[in-house]
Amino acid sequence: MGLLISKLAHYNQAQKKQNKTKNGTPKVPSSQLSTLNSFSHSLLKFTARRTPTSYQMETTQTTEGGGGGATGIAAQMEVEAFRRLFPLPFYKRHLLESVRPDARALDYARDTTISLGPVASADGSALVKIGETAMLAAIKLEVMTPSKERPDEGSIVVEFYMPPICSPMVRPGRPAEVAPVISKQLLDVIRSSGMVNLKELCLISGKASWIAYLDIYCLNADGSLFDAALLSAVAAFTHLQIPLVSVTEEGRVFTVSSEQEEKTKFELVNKEKRKLSLSSIPFPLTCVIHEDYILVDPTAEEETVMETSITLVLDTLGNLVSIYKPGGVGLASTEIMKECITRTKRRMQELKTILEESVSVMEVD
Amino acid sequence: MEYVNPLTGLRIDGRRPTEMRHLKAQIGVVSKADGSALFEMGNTRVIAAVYGPREVQNRGQQMNNNEALVRCEYSMANFSTGDRARKPKGDRRSTEISLVIRQTMEACILTKLMPRSQIDIFVQVLQADGGTRSACINAATLALADAGIPMRDIVTSCSAGYLCTMPLLDLNYAEDSAGGPDVTVGILAKMDKVTLLQMDAKLPLDTFETVMQLAIEGCKAIAQYIREIMLQNTKQLECRRGS
């Protein structure tokens, strides 16, 4: 986790501190300035004459300058102000050029990284970063008595938290609205995809089985929360290591740590079953729709501005597990839905590779 | 149980009695926050995020128009401790620690410079292995510095205890739950003033002096480390500014 957090911090600092120094004056490092600044300025120059705010925009064109200079800063502030005051026209102008403010193409997702096992005290854990959005998932296993209707099945409990650190919108008295929504979505997807065979969570049929408590914490909320959450849940299940257990005479089940295994001769109940075999892993993709444009993997700003999002979940066998379009201003025709499905397929391949790489990295360690 | 091995003089995790756990800190881990920091003391990992100064959300809470309102919330992740059964916030311990952190940071923030505004400090414990209070205060100091909030001095905190007739610095969870005294000290580093002092269990007065002195030494060492981290961070920012 240390390595990933340092990557996280480094990446964040490069992105964030370019917009803010300690006294609040926006600054952009010269390497990024030429691409972003001049690009935004050329966009504004393109449509400046047509809008009522063009007068102010005209003045910024002449101050389009090199990196770090005083005129560069003044021009940058105009762009920032425009972005805050008129977010939709700002985005529309970028969309006309088929690009987004962070210089991504419309159908590209942000850099995704998965790190397995950051939480040493949990049985399975994963830290997932999609761009700035960071999710930490951890699974803890406890023993319970299975229900009478399903004596040889365990169960999974999913809880999704958005602590106040993750976003300025979340405050102690006012929890985030989306948190319980995402929590339910996750539970539905994990159950319906059949990724985890609940029979594998059984210890002694009718008497003892595992209950897996999956807790997902959002550490940084910058759009595509469901994507990152589901991916972290999947990664945590991939990393899950079921502890060895043994039974006392009274029938109490207790865990045996790996050092005790060699020393004493406990009768181990589940010596073979240490890892879950996951079939048909679900992979998500969230897109926002604006008129005829489809923006893949939105940031928080894009989500608030465009307002209509679609989340699709496909599994590795090619089945569509879930479609979620909770209303919204934008209407999705069948062509748009098909486009989204194609994008999701591609994203699924990407995520599958990333997950496999992180698993092999962990096994090497 | 032998918390200090009489032959080698080492503790259960192999440290010497006056040795602190391994420290690690990083600034800027939460990009959405105005300032944030990750602080690790051994296996205890804590993230602090600062939002502010921003508009006061609850007018009723704003007591004093001439000062900024400082709010703090402490919560532990469900998986942070050994067993999961835990209500993450709202229980008494979390409320108490939130209050303690708030009052400690209030002592060092120059609230008079930011009237009618609010500074929120949120602390999330990801892994708890003793000394979470201290780790939270240290993380909050770094996060406030990252957010550019004016402070009088940096506040650092460390805990110390007394087991097997030896003063021990920076207790971990096993040593903390041994039932011996646990002294937590928070100081303003350069001004050399104590803002936080908490102790539970019984301790004779002269032993208390030794233990508290040890904790203050620990705080000063942490302050040294925090200064290095902040200096590194400033150098990186300067580099990015291109000056």
PDB file of C-alpha atoms in Angstrom, chain B:
ATOM      1  CA  MET B   1       3.436 -11.674  30.179  1.00  0.00           C
ATOM      2  CA  GLU B   2       6.884 -10.312  29.509  1.00  0.00           C
ATOM      3  CA  TYR B   3       6.547  -7.098  27.654  1.00  0.00           C
ATOM      4  CA  VAL B   4      10.246  -6.444  28.029  1.00  0.00           C
ATOM      5  CA  ASN B   5      12.491  -9.436  27.718  1.00  0.00           C
ATOM      6  CA  PRO B   6      14.804  -9.406  30.755  1.00  0.00           C
ATOM      7  CA  LEU B   7      17.706 -10.992  28.848  1.00  0.00           C
ATOM      8  CA  THR B   8      17.815  -8.908  25.704  1.00  0.00           C
ATOM      9  CA  GLY B   9      15.962  -5.839  26.929  1.00  0.00           C
ATOM     10  CA  LEU B  10      13.810  -5.861  23.789  1.00  0.00           C
ATOM     11  CA  ARG B  11      10.055  -5.536  23.560  1.00  0.00           C
ATOM     12  CA  ILE B  12       7.669  -8.000  21.960  1.00  0.00           C
ATOM     13  CA  ASP B  13       8.080  -6.421  18.535  1.00  0.00           C
ATOM     14  CA  GLY B  14      11.849  -6.242  18.838  1.00  0.00           C
ATOM     15  CA  ARG B  15      12.167  -2.562  19.703  1.00  0.00           C
ATOM     16  CA  ARG B  16      14.249  -1.110  22.481  1.00  0.00           C
ATOM     17  CA  PRO B  17      12.270   0.530  25.286  1.00  0.00           C
ATOM     18  CA  THR B  18      12.953   4.074  24.128  1.00  0.00           C
ATOM     19  CA  GLU B  19      12.620   3.353  20.423  1.00  0.00           C
ATOM     20  CA  MET B  20       9.678   4.610  18.409  1.00  0.00           C
ATOM     21  CA  ARG B  21       7.955   2.707  15.639  1.00  0.00           C
ATOM     22  CA  HIS B  22       8.766   3.337  12.033  1.00  0.00           C
ATOM     23  CA  LEU B  23       7.264   6.606  10.825  1.00  0.00           C
ATOM     24  CA  LYS B  24       6.020   7.275   7.342  1.00  0.00           C
ATOM     25  CA  ALA B  25       4.043  10.229   6.057  1.00  0.00           C
ATOM     26  CA  GLN B  26       2.740  11.464   2.734  1.00  0.00           C
ATOM     27  CA  ILE B  27       1.078  14.725   1.864  1.00  0.00           C
ATOM     28  CA  GLY B  28      -1.668  15.228  -0.670  1.00  0.00           C
ATOM     29  CA  VAL B  29      -3.219  11.770  -0.828  1.00  0.00           C
ATOM     30  CA  VAL B  30      -6.824  12.953  -1.209  1.00  0.00           C
ATOM     31  CA  SER B  31      -7.026  15.227  -4.213  1.00  0.00           C
ATOM     32  CA  LYS B  32     -10.537  16.453  -3.470  1.00  0.00           C
ATOM     33  CA  ALA B  33      -9.573  17.840  -0.101  1.00  0.00           C
ATOM     34  CA  ASP B  34      -7.923  21.197   0.460  1.00  0.00           C
ATOM     35  CA  GLY B  35      -5.205  19.458   2.409  1.00  0.00           C
ATOM     36  CA  SER B  36      -4.622  15.835   3.239  1.00  0.00           C
ATOM     37  CA  ALA B  37      -2.003  13.525   4.650  1.00  0.00           C
ATOM     38  CA  LEU B  38      -1.405   9.862   5.327  1.00  0.00           C
ATOM     39  CA  PHE B  39       0.502   9.113   8.513  1.00  0.00           C
ATOM     40  CA  GLU B  40       1.851   5.737   9.584  1.00  0.00           C
ATOM     41  CA  MET B  41       3.326   4.845  12.972  1.00  0.00           C
ATOM     42  CA  GLY B  42       4.302   1.217  12.683  1.00  0.00           C
ATOM     43  CA  ASN B  43       1.104  -0.624  11.741  1.00  0.00           C
ATOM     44  CA  THR B  44      -1.207   2.245  12.628  1.00  0.00           C
ATOM     45  CA  ARG B  45      -2.328   3.992   9.448  1.00  0.00           C
ATOM     46  CA  VAL B  46      -4.400   7.114   9.429  1.00  0.00           C
ATOM     47  CA  ILE B  47      -5.633   9.493   6.707  1.00  0.00           C
ATOM     48  CA  ALA B  48      -6.492  13.073   7.607  1.00  0.00           C
ATOM     49  CA  ALA B  49      -8.307  15.447   5.253  1.00  0.00           C
ATOM     50  CA  VAL B  50      -8.884  19.144   5.831  1.00  0.00           C
ATOM     51  CA  TYR B  51     -11.626  21.147   4.165  1.00  0.00           C
ATOM     52  CA  GLY B  52     -11.479  24.842   4.734  1.00  0.00           C
ATOM     53  CA  PRO B  53     -11.630  27.601   5.405  1.00  0.00           C
ATOM     54  CA  ARG B  54     -15.099  27.470   3.950  1.00  0.00           C
ATOM     55  CA  GLU B  55     -18.493  28.905   4.709  1.00  0.00           C
ATOM     56  CA  VAL B  56     -20.043  27.955   8.032  1.00  0.00           C
ATOM     57  CA  GLN B  57     -22.644  25.296   7.366  1.00  0.00           C
ATOM     58  CA  ASN B  58     -24.589  25.375  10.560  1.00  0.00           C
ATOM     59  CA  ARG B  59     -25.206  28.924  11.713  1.00  0.00           C
ATOM     60  CA  GLY B  60     -26.300  27.673  15.099  1.00  0.00           C
ATOM     61  CA  GLN B  61     -22.877  26.297  15.855  1.00  0.00           C
ATOM     62  CA  GLN B  62     -21.077  29.496  15.110  1.00  0.00           C
ATOM     63  CA  MET B  63     -20.408  30.849  18.560  1.00  0.00           C
ATOM     64  CA  ASN B  64     -17.946  33.562  17.908  1.00  0.00           C
ATOM     65  CA  ASN B  65     -18.001  35.845  14.886  1.00  0.00           C
ATOM     66  CA  ASN B  66     -14.367  36.818  15.209  1.00  0.00           C
ATOM     67  CA  GLU B  67     -12.915  33.358  14.920  1.00  0.00           C
ATOM     68  CA  ALA B  68     -13.004  30.416  12.589  1.00  0.00           C
ATOM     69  CA  LEU B  69     -14.977  27.386  13.716  1.00  0.00           C
ATOM     70  CA  VAL B  70     -12.899  24.221  13.877  1.00  0.00           C
ATOM     71  CA  ARG B  71     -14.708  20.906  13.522  1.00  0.00           C
ATOM     72  CA  CYS B  72     -13.242  17.465  13.753  1.00  0.00           C
ATOM     73  CA  GLU B  73     -14.523  13.987  13.149  1.00  0.00           C
ATOM     74  CA  TYR B  74     -12.690  10.786  13.960  1.00  0.00           C
ATOM     75  CA  SER B  75     -13.833   7.469  12.570  1.00  0.00           C
ATOM     76  CA  MET B  76     -12.330   4.014  12.339  1.00  0.00           C
ATOM     77  CA  ALA B  77     -12.751   1.686   9.406  1.00  0.00           C
ATOM     78  CA  ASN B  78     -14.585  -1.551  10.136  1.00  0.00           C
ATOM     79  CA  PHE B  79     -11.553  -3.603   9.281  1.00  0.00           C
ATOM     80  CA  SER B  80      -9.078  -1.463  11.168  1.00  0.00           C
ATOM     81  CA  THR B  81      -8.969  -3.563  14.313  1.00  0.00           C
ATOM     82  CA  GLY B  82      -8.584  -7.306  14.801  1.00  0.00           C
ATOM     83  CA  ASP B  83     -12.265  -8.095  15.206  1.00  0.00           C
ATOM     84  CA  ARG B  84     -14.817  -6.434  13.026  1.00  0.00           C
ATOM     85  CA  ALA B  85     -17.650  -5.759  15.487  1.00  0.00           C
ATOM     86  CA  ARG B  86     -17.398  -2.000  15.615  1.00  0.00           C
ATOM     87  CA  LYS B  87     -19.663   0.948  15.132  1.00  0.00           C
ATOM     88  CA  PRO B  88     -17.443   3.261  13.120  1.00  0.00           C
ATOM     89  CA  LYS B  89     -18.586   6.568  14.507  1.00  0.00           C
ATOM     90  CA  GLY B  90     -21.017   7.897  17.038  1.00  0.00           C
ATOM     91  CA  ASP B  91     -19.785   5.649  19.785  1.00  0.00           C
ATOM     92  CA  ARG B  92     -18.321   7.202  22.878  1.00  0.00           C
ATOM     93  CA  ARG B  93     -14.686   6.587  22.163  1.00  0.00           C
ATOM     94  CA  SER B  94     -14.883   8.165  18.713  1.00  0.00           C
ATOM     95  CA  THR B  95     -16.720  11.201  20.049  1.00  0.00           C
ATOM     96  CA  GLU B  96     -14.161  11.631  22.783  1.00  0.00           C
ATOM     97  CA  ILE B  97     -11.220  11.398  20.435  1.00  0.00           C
ATOM     98  CA  SER B  98     -12.900  13.809  17.997  1.00  0.00           C
ATOM     99  CA  LEU B  99     -13.195  16.319  20.816  1.00  0.00           C
ATOM    100  CA  VAL B 100      -9.617  15.815  21.894  1.00  0.00           C
ATOM    101  CA  ILE B 101      -8.247  16.305  18.381  1.00  0.00           C
ATOM    102  CA  ARG B 102     -10.401  19.370  17.809  1.00  0.00           C
ATOM    103  CA  GLN B 103      -9.278  21.084  20.951  1.00  0.00           C
ATOM    104  CA  THR B 104      -5.644  20.218  20.339  1.00  0.00           C
ATOM    105  CA  MET B 105      -5.693  21.654  16.836  1.00  0.00           C
ATOM    106  CA  GLU B 106      -7.682  24.700  17.922  1.00  0.00           C
ATOM    107  CA  ALA B 107      -4.801  25.617  20.153  1.00  0.00           C
ATOM    108  CA  CYS B 108      -2.453  25.968  17.242  1.00  0.00           C
ATOM    109  CA  ILE B 109      -4.618  27.282  14.391  1.00  0.00           C
ATOM    110  CA  LEU B 110      -4.712  31.068  14.149  1.00  0.00           C
ATOM    111  CA  THR B 111      -8.479  31.160  14.116  1.00  0.00           C
ATOM    112  CA  LYS B 112      -8.642  34.913  14.485  1.00  0.00           C
ATOM    113  CA  LEU B 113      -7.334  35.346  10.951  1.00  0.00           C
ATOM    114  CA  MET B 114     -10.334  33.631   9.431  1.00  0.00           C
ATOM    115  CA  PRO B 115     -13.506  34.962  11.010  1.00  0.00           C
ATOM    116  CA  ARG B 116     -16.918  33.630  10.028  1.00  0.00           C
ATOM    117  CA  SER B 117     -15.472  30.559   8.382  1.00  0.00           C
ATOM    118  CA  GLN B 118     -15.204  26.896   9.176  1.00  0.00           C
ATOM    119  CA  ILE B 119     -12.306  24.483   9.082  1.00  0.00           C
ATOM    120  CA  ASP B 120     -13.182  20.784   8.958  1.00  0.00           C
ATOM    121  CA  ILE B 121     -10.659  18.158   9.946  1.00  0.00           C
ATOM    122  CA  PHE B 122     -11.686  14.594   9.141  1.00  0.00           C
ATOM    123  CA  VAL B 123      -9.607  11.682  10.277  1.00  0.00           C
ATOM    124  CA  GLN B 124     -10.093   8.116   9.113  1.00  0.00           C
ATOM    125  CA  VAL B 125      -8.235   5.254  10.726  1.00  0.00           C
ATOM    126  CA  LEU B 126      -7.435   2.525   8.212  1.00  0.00           C
ATOM    127  CA  GLN B 127      -5.373   0.280  10.468  1.00  0.00           C
ATOM    128  CA  ALA B 128      -5.249   0.517  14.247  1.00  0.00           C
ATOM    129  CA  ASP B 129      -2.375  -0.873  16.275  1.00  0.00           C
ATOM    130  CA  GLY B 130      -2.202   1.410  19.292  1.00  0.00           C
ATOM    131  CA  GLY B 131      -1.490   5.135  19.339  1.00  0.00           C
ATOM    132  CA  THR B 132      -4.289   6.072  16.961  1.00  0.00           C
ATOM    133  CA  ARG B 133      -4.895   9.309  18.820  1.00  0.00           C
ATOM    134  CA  SER B 134      -1.305  10.412  18.312  1.00  0.00           C
ATOM    135  CA  ALA B 135      -1.205   9.320  14.707  1.00  0.00           C
ATOM    136  CA  CYS B 136      -4.400  11.290  14.038  1.00  0.00           C
ATOM    137  CA  ILE B 137      -2.987  14.477  15.542  1.00  0.00           C
ATOM    138  CA  ASN B 138       0.221  14.140  13.547  1.00  0.00           C
ATOM    139  CA  ALA B 139      -1.705  13.484  10.361  1.00  0.00           C
ATOM    140  CA  ALA B 140      -3.989  16.453  11.061  1.00  0.00           C
ATOM    141  CA  THR B 141      -0.973  18.738  11.475  1.00  0.00           C
ATOM    142  CA  LEU B 142       0.383  17.700   8.092  1.00  0.00           C
ATOM    143  CA  ALA B 143      -3.007  18.027   6.440  1.00  0.00           C
ATOM    144  CA  LEU B 144      -3.483  21.544   7.859  1.00  0.00           C
ATOM    145  CA  ALA B 145      -0.052  22.501   6.585  1.00  0.00           C
ATOM    146  CA  ASP B 146      -0.944  21.076   3.174  1.00  0.00           C
ATOM    147  CA  ALA B 147      -4.142  23.124   3.134  1.00  0.00           C
ATOM    148  CA  GLY B 148      -2.185  26.277   3.844  1.00  0.00           C
ATOM    149  CA  ILE B 149      -4.052  27.104   7.033  1.00  0.00           C
ATOM    150  CA  PRO B 150      -2.026  29.473   9.230  1.00  0.00           C
ATOM    151  CA  MET B 151      -0.802  27.813  12.387  1.00  0.00           C
ATOM    152  CA  ARG B 152       1.112  28.951  15.405  1.00  0.00           C
ATOM    153  CA  ASP B 153       3.388  25.935  15.458  1.00  0.00           C
ATOM    154  CA  ILE B 154       3.257  22.279  14.520  1.00  0.00           C
ATOM    155  CA  VAL B 155       1.531  19.993  16.989  1.00  0.00           C
ATOM    156  CA  THR B 156       2.928  16.514  17.432  1.00  0.00           C
ATOM    157  CA  SER B 157       1.800  13.784  19.722  1.00  0.00           C
ATOM    158  CA  CYS B 158       3.216  10.578  21.089  1.00  0.00           C
ATOM    159  CA  SER B 159       2.347   8.078  23.783  1.00  0.00           C
ATOM    160  CA  ALA B 160       4.445   6.380  26.420  1.00  0.00           C
ATOM    161  CA  GLY B 161       3.795   3.791  29.094  1.00  0.00           C
ATOM    162  CA  TYR B 162       5.350   1.959  31.992  1.00  0.00           C
ATOM    163  CA  LEU B 163       5.509  -1.830  31.960  1.00  0.00           C
ATOM    164  CA  CYS B 164       7.802  -4.282  33.742  1.00  0.00           C
ATOM    165  CA  THR B 165       9.371  -1.348  35.627  1.00  0.00           C
ATOM    166  CA  MET B 166      10.539   0.245  32.382  1.00  0.00           C
ATOM    167  CA  PRO B 167       9.239   3.364  30.682  1.00  0.00           C
ATOM    168  CA  LEU B 168       8.302   2.412  27.101  1.00  0.00           C
ATOM    169  CA  LEU B 169       7.891   4.813  24.204  1.00  0.00           C
ATOM    170  CA  ASP B 170       5.122   4.540  21.601  1.00  0.00           C
ATOM    171  CA  LEU B 171       2.986   1.650  22.754  1.00  0.00           C
ATOM    172  CA  ASN B 172       1.430  -0.687  20.272  1.00  0.00           C
ATOM    173  CA  TYR B 173      -1.934  -2.378  20.785  1.00  0.00           C
ATOM    174  CA  ALA B 174      -0.636  -5.337  22.769  1.00  0.00           C
ATOM    175  CA  GLU B 175       1.309  -3.130  25.165  1.00  0.00           C
ATOM    176  CA  ASP B 176      -1.554  -0.678  25.437  1.00  0.00           C
ATOM    177  CA  SER B 177      -4.042  -3.346  26.461  1.00  0.00           C
ATOM    178  CA  ALA B 178      -1.659  -4.792  29.034  1.00  0.00           C
ATOM    179  CA  GLY B 179      -3.311  -2.706  31.719  1.00  0.00           C
ATOM    180  CA  GLY B 180      -0.353  -0.498  32.494  1.00  0.00           C
ATOM    181  CA  PRO B 181      -0.486   3.296  32.431  1.00  0.00           C
ATOM    182  CA  ASP B 182      -0.688   5.046  29.078  1.00  0.00           C
ATOM    183  CA  VAL B 183       0.401   8.675  28.854  1.00  0.00           C
ATOM    184  CA  THR B 184      -0.409  10.585  25.662  1.00  0.00           C
ATOM    185  CA  VAL B 185       1.261  13.939  25.200  1.00  0.00           C
ATOM    186  CA  GLY B 186       0.735  16.567  22.514  1.00  0.00           C
ATOM    187  CA  ILE B 187       3.150  19.475  22.262  1.00  0.00           C
ATOM    188  CA  LEU B 188       3.718  22.581  20.175  1.00  0.00           C
ATOM    189  CA  ALA B 189       7.141  21.647  18.920  1.00  0.00           C
ATOM    190  CA  LYS B 190       9.150  24.878  18.778  1.00  0.00           C
ATOM    191  CA  MET B 191       7.367  26.678  21.552  1.00  0.00           C
ATOM    192  CA  ASP B 192       7.877  23.623  23.757  1.00  0.00           C
ATOM    193  CA  LYS B 193       4.417  23.853  25.290  1.00  0.00           C
ATOM    194  CA  VAL B 194       2.095  21.012  26.146  1.00  0.00           C
ATOM    195  CA  THR B 195      -1.416  21.174  24.691  1.00  0.00           C
ATOM    196  CA  LEU B 196      -2.602  17.620  25.254  1.00  0.00           C
ATOM    197  CA  LEU B 197      -1.900  15.412  28.230  1.00  0.00           C
ATOM    198  CA  GLN B 198      -3.916  12.313  28.980  1.00  0.00           C
ATOM    199  CA  MET B 199      -3.203   9.465  31.294  1.00  0.00           C
ATOM    200  CA  ASP B 200      -5.103   6.495  32.642  1.00  0.00           C
ATOM    201  CA  ALA B 201      -4.252   3.858  35.267  1.00  0.00           C
ATOM    202  CA  LYS B 202      -2.194   4.572  38.354  1.00  0.00           C
ATOM    203  CA  LEU B 203       1.351   5.818  38.328  1.00  0.00           C
ATOM    204  CA  PRO B 204       3.586   7.183  41.110  1.00  0.00           C
ATOM    205  CA  LEU B 205       4.505  10.837  40.665  1.00  0.00           C
ATOM    206  CA  ASP B 206       8.230  10.529  40.009  1.00  0.00           C
ATOM    207  CA  THR B 207       7.711   7.713  37.510  1.00  0.00           C
ATOM    208  CA  PHE B 208       5.149   9.920  35.829  1.00  0.00           C
ATOM    209  CA  GLU B 209       7.798  12.615  35.332  1.00  0.00           C
ATOM    210  CA  THR B 210      10.106  10.153  33.584  1.00  0.00           C
ATOM    211  CA  VAL B 211       7.377   8.751  31.383  1.00  0.00           C
ATOM    212  CA  MET B 212       6.103  12.170  30.391  1.00  0.00           C
ATOM    213  CA  GLN B 213       9.622  13.339  29.596  1.00  0.00           C
ATOM    214  CA  LEU B 214      10.061  10.278  27.394  1.00  0.00           C
ATOM    215  CA  ALA B 215       6.832  11.018  25.568  1.00  0.00           C
ATOM    216  CA  ILE B 216       7.939  14.627  24.987  1.00  0.00           C
ATOM    217  CA  GLU B 217      11.209  13.382  23.499  1.00  0.00           C
ATOM    218  CA  GLY B 218       9.161  11.183  21.191  1.00  0.00           C
ATOM    219  CA  CYS B 219       7.054  14.176  20.167  1.00  0.00           C
ATOM    220  CA  LYS B 220      10.158  16.166  19.329  1.00  0.00           C
ATOM    221  CA  ALA B 221      11.490  13.345  17.165  1.00  0.00           C
ATOM    222  CA  ILE B 222       8.186  13.226  15.298  1.00  0.00           C
ATOM    223  CA  ALA B 223       8.304  17.003  14.871  1.00  0.00           C
ATOM    224  CA  GLN B 224      11.718  16.662  13.275  1.00  0.00           C
ATOM    225  CA  TYR B 225      10.368  14.067  10.854  1.00  0.00           C
ATOM    226  CA  ILE B 226       7.300  16.171  10.034  1.00  0.00           C
ATOM    227  CA  ARG B 227       9.493  19.157   9.271  1.00  0.00           C
ATOM    228  CA  GLU B 228      11.542  17.081   6.848  1.00  0.00           C
ATOM    229  CA  ILE B 229       8.425  15.881   5.082  1.00  0.00           C
ATOM    230  CA  MET B 230       7.043  19.396   4.767  1.00  0.00           C
ATOM    231  CA  LEU B 231      10.355  20.655   3.453  1.00  0.00           C
ATOM    232  CA  GLN B 232      10.427  17.928   0.810  1.00  0.00           C
ATOM    233  CA  ASN B 233       6.894  18.784  -0.170  1.00  0.00           C
ATOM    234  CA  THR B 234       7.704  22.487  -0.488  1.00  0.00           C
ATOM    235  CA  LYS B 235      10.702  21.699  -2.646  1.00  0.00           C
ATOM    236  CA  GLN B 236       8.520  19.654  -4.965  1.00  0.00           C
ATOM    237  CA  LEU B 237       5.971  22.455  -5.217  1.00  0.00           C
ATOM    238  CA  GLU B 238       8.722  24.931  -6.008  1.00  0.00           C
ATOM    239  CA  CYS B 239       9.997  22.619  -8.674  1.00  0.00           C
ATOM    240  CA  ARG B 240       6.577  22.444 -10.261  1.00  0.00           C
ATOM    241  CA  ARG B 241       6.165  26.177 -10.180  1.00  0.00           C
ATOM    242  CA  GLY B 242       9.192  26.336 -12.369  1.00  0.00           C
ATOM    243  CA  SER B 243      11.045  28.885 -10.271  1.00  0.00           C
TER     244      SER B 243
END
